[in-house]
Amino acid sequence: MSKVILKAEAVRKAYRSGTERLEILKGVNFTIRSGESVAIIGKSGVGKSTLLHILGLLDTADAGRITLDETDIASIGPVARARLRNKRFGFVFQFYHLLPELNALENVYLPAMIASGTFSWFSVRSKMRNHARELLAHVGLSERTRHKPKQLSGGERQRVAIARALINKPAVLFCDEPTGNLDDKTSQTVTRLLWRLKSELDQTLVMVTHEASLAGEADRTVHMVDGRIMKEGA
Amino acid sequence: MYVFLLSFKYLAKARSALFSIGGVLLGVAVVVVVMSVMNGYVVTFEAFIKGANSDLIVGPPRQSVLGNHYSQLREEILQVKGVTACAGTAEARADLLQAGKEIGTILVKGIDPDHEGDSGVLAKGLKQWRTLKTRFRKTAAPYPVFFGKSALGRGGLSMGDRIDLRFYRDDQDRTLAFQVAGLFSSDIKEVEALTCYIPLAVLQELYKMPNGVSRLQIAVAPGADHNRVRDRIDAALKGRVSVRVRQDHPDGNKPLFLDPGANLIVDEKTDRVLSAYSNLRQTILSVDGVAACAGSAESIALIHASGTQAATILVKGIDPVQEGAVGKFAEYLKDGITTREVFAKAPGGDPILVGAKLLGGGVVSPGDGVDLIFPVGESSQQAQSYSVTGTFSSGFHDLDSGVCYIPLDTLQEILGTPDTVSQINVAVKPGYDAQDVQQRLATALWGRAHVMDWSRHPGYQNKLLAVRNERTILLIVSMFVVVISGFVVMARLFLTVVDKTRDIGILGALGSTRRAIVAIFLVDGLLIGGVGAILGIAGGKLFVANLMQIASFIERTFNITVFSPRIYKFDLIPAYLSPTWTVSIGAVAILWTFLISLIPAALAARKNPVETLRYE
Ligand SMILES: Nc1ncnc2c1ncn2[C@@H]1O[C@H](COP(=O)(O)OP(=O)(O)O)[C@@H](O)[C@H]1O
Ligand SMILES: [Mg+2]
């Protein structure tokens, strides 16, 4: 069996809305191994995004333990967490979340810019731009590098977002309902692209979805019910 | 690097950024213009004083002249270490006559062409000074004379014009003994330091003008229209005198000469004295709308109290019965007693009221005896004729309009005072400390002359202090514009931060640290501040460069006086701002916009990325 990258143990998360305490995650155990793809399926509002955000170090758990490469992330400060997000994880969101002021190419290499300091950027700039171009070509957008997000269709935006998520060669790619906002036909294109990239790059992938077609190709599918992972199967 | 990239993108996209930049631009430009004008005044004034007065001035210890040993004094002064050059000048007042008609009085300065430096006011204001000064020697009449550009007002005099000067004999000083009857205080420092009050009758007797005053000051009844009352008085006096509303009077803003409470001022039209004071007063008081009226006479005198240096002060002869009714003068008196009561309290000698800060303060107290030395000048009968040899333009209005230069020996001969000067200007060697040299000179000339550093001259010092204070106040006031423009920048930045909440969330997800997010908005603020400051400096400088044109344009368009050389003392609005000042103003503006940008930037960092990522 391959190496464990990310591990969640007894993770709890609750939100307070007014006086009410809303328990979303009630002790989640979850493991991601290198190279595998996992689909997370569950009803809307069950806490899938919340779990993904905690796993991706965007949010913190109320209780439980997250270990990344055998390190407890509770011992890591905010700057180091930001750095881990940048270097080790890629995110694809339902609503693309591209920066409207940047064109497609700039959006793709933005994480590479964040990764390098102000001055070191100049030494890697051309390399990163080329890499970004390759990635855009890979997702079929070599003709769209100078387009702003507004000038792109939903499917194209999501493909730019995928290219962006891959620029720093992440250890784990998190996708949160990546086709949730797309029509059926576009969904299929994006879905196919994701699986193709997964196998080509041997990319570790965690995908939240409600689409059977997406989940079907995953190595593993887990179900979230009532704040817990119910079933783990091949 | 993405910090800068995004800052630029955010700035370039928002049109509102132009407002912020415009705000900073305006603020900085205002400060630059205001400071240029104020600084220009200070710098030009200092330069003028230095140019006109050299580094040190050797003056007489008590009398108004350094008696007949100028040549010897000169030799002695030149022996003192640190002195490069020195030249004596004498001065005297004279009536100026053109074609036999008296057209005014003027201060005549006798200069020593052999020793007068090539750096003084004349040398600067007169192009052909070097060649002209060799010809500037006593010859037979017509004697040579230099006049300022604006002498005698508009038109002035030109080369070759013939004029006559009729000198006053200043050698008839009269010393009168006074007893300090009380001290007054005033919120006007000049008044407190340079004025004293004596009964009007004393001056009237001294100058042989019984029932004469040099000026009448009138308080208008509350609510009455000043101009109307003026017209009524004018009619009542049948145009015999000149009646002016305070604002229209040339001394209107000089608290040293006008009582703070006076609304209307009556001056004689041609002579210097208004005769028949009591009648005038009665007539004026009978005019509807007049609340009070008091006459006064003025003179310059040397004041001498035991153990002090003599100093020049303005002596006002006041009508003890009427004065309090016109002005706020009564308020100055410390114990709230009336002028009449105070003046009645001097059993030995004539009573005198002196300012609490006279000669720096603490010099005299009530009951002390002081001497006033009055120049009792009388016109000499003989007038000499002069030919205008050159006209100079020092840029300093008082000098250009009220002073002329003739050879020293000519003046000495006319006054019958050979080898006598009123002061000797001393140039200090570069690198030497003026105060050290002053010490040495004072020791060498102990008891025979008084050595002054130009900057210590009370008249100049007060003036400079006042202008410097004004500069500070205006700096603070104009800086408010910069402060406000900083708030505009902050408000805009708040909007940007709110607008970019989602971007902040995305950047967080992509691995931006909070510090970097803060930096994006700080750089934004800094760019606005920087661009605004640079454009503001450029705009301000441009405005200053065209100041005279702008001033005259406003004067023409709105028919108002923006700039009066008479009040301003200079012919042009001097404007100068040192690079250090310019850069400092820009730096303060940038620093302020930066500091105030910290607030919205900090707000950006507090945003929780997760919240924004869940939704579209
Ligand atoms: N800040 C919050 N305050 C209160 N409730 C929240 C907050 N964020 C999310 N929730 C709630 O948590 C639940 C889980 O949300 P989410 O993880 O987005 O579900 P899913 O992705 O499975 O649809 C939802 O009911 C949502 O309303
Ligand atoms: Mg969700």
Short mmCIF file of C-alpha atoms and ligand atoms in Angstrom, two decimals, chain A residues 14-17 22 24-25 42-53 176-177 208 224, chain B residues 610-611 614-615, ligand 1:
data_model
loop_
_atom_site.label_atom_id
_atom_site.label_comp_id
_atom_site.label_asym_id
_atom_site.label_seq_id
_atom_site.Cartn_x
_atom_site.Cartn_y
_atom_site.Cartn_z
CA ALA A 14 -19.75 22.95 14.88
CA TYR A 15 -21.17 26.30 13.82
CA ARG A 16 -23.03 28.65 16.02
CA SER A 17 -25.97 30.35 14.41
CA LEU A 22 -25.02 23.29 14.84
CA ILE A 24 -21.71 19.59 11.34
CA LEU A 25 -18.83 17.12 11.67
CA GLY A 42 -23.45 13.18 0.56
CA LYS A 43 -26.57 15.27 0.77
CA SER A 44 -26.32 18.99 0.36
CA GLY A 45 -25.54 20.67 3.66
CA VAL A 46 -24.14 17.54 5.26
CA GLY A 47 -20.72 19.08 5.71
CA LYS A 48 -18.69 17.93 2.68
CA SER A 49 -17.26 21.36 1.92
CA THR A 50 -16.55 21.90 5.59
CA LEU A 51 -14.56 18.68 5.72
CA LEU A 52 -12.68 19.56 2.53
CA HIS A 53 -11.76 22.99 3.90
CA ASP A 176 -15.47 20.68 -4.41
CA GLU A 177 -18.33 19.83 -6.78
CA VAL A 208 -16.72 16.10 -3.51
CA MET A 224 -21.20 11.31 4.42
CA VAL B 610 -13.58 30.14 4.05
CA GLU B 611 -16.74 32.20 4.30
CA ARG B 614 -18.65 28.59 -0.22
CA TYR B 615 -20.74 30.90 -2.30
N1 LIG C 1 -20.37 30.06 9.05
C1 LIG C 1 -21.39 29.24 9.19
N2 LIG C 1 -22.26 29.47 10.19
C2 LIG C 1 -23.32 28.64 10.38
N3 LIG C 1 -23.55 27.59 9.63
C3 LIG C 1 -22.71 27.31 8.61
C4 LIG C 1 -21.59 28.12 8.35
N4 LIG C 1 -20.91 27.59 7.29
C5 LIG C 1 -21.62 26.50 6.91
N5 LIG C 1 -22.69 26.33 7.68
C6 LIG C 1 -23.63 25.24 7.60
O1 LIG C 1 -22.93 24.04 7.70
C7 LIG C 1 -23.60 23.07 6.96
C8 LIG C 1 -22.60 22.32 6.10
O2 LIG C 1 -22.18 23.12 5.03
P1 LIG C 1 -21.28 22.57 3.83
O3 LIG C 1 -20.07 21.96 4.41
O4 LIG C 1 -21.09 23.67 2.86
O5 LIG C 1 -22.20 21.45 3.21
P2 LIG C 1 -22.08 20.69 1.83
O6 LIG C 1 -20.81 21.14 1.18
O7 LIG C 1 -22.07 19.29 2.22
O8 LIG C 1 -23.27 21.10 1.05
C9 LIG C 1 -24.67 23.72 6.17
O9 LIG C 1 -25.93 23.48 6.77
C10 LIG C 1 -24.34 25.18 6.28
O10 LIG C 1 -25.51 25.94 6.31
#
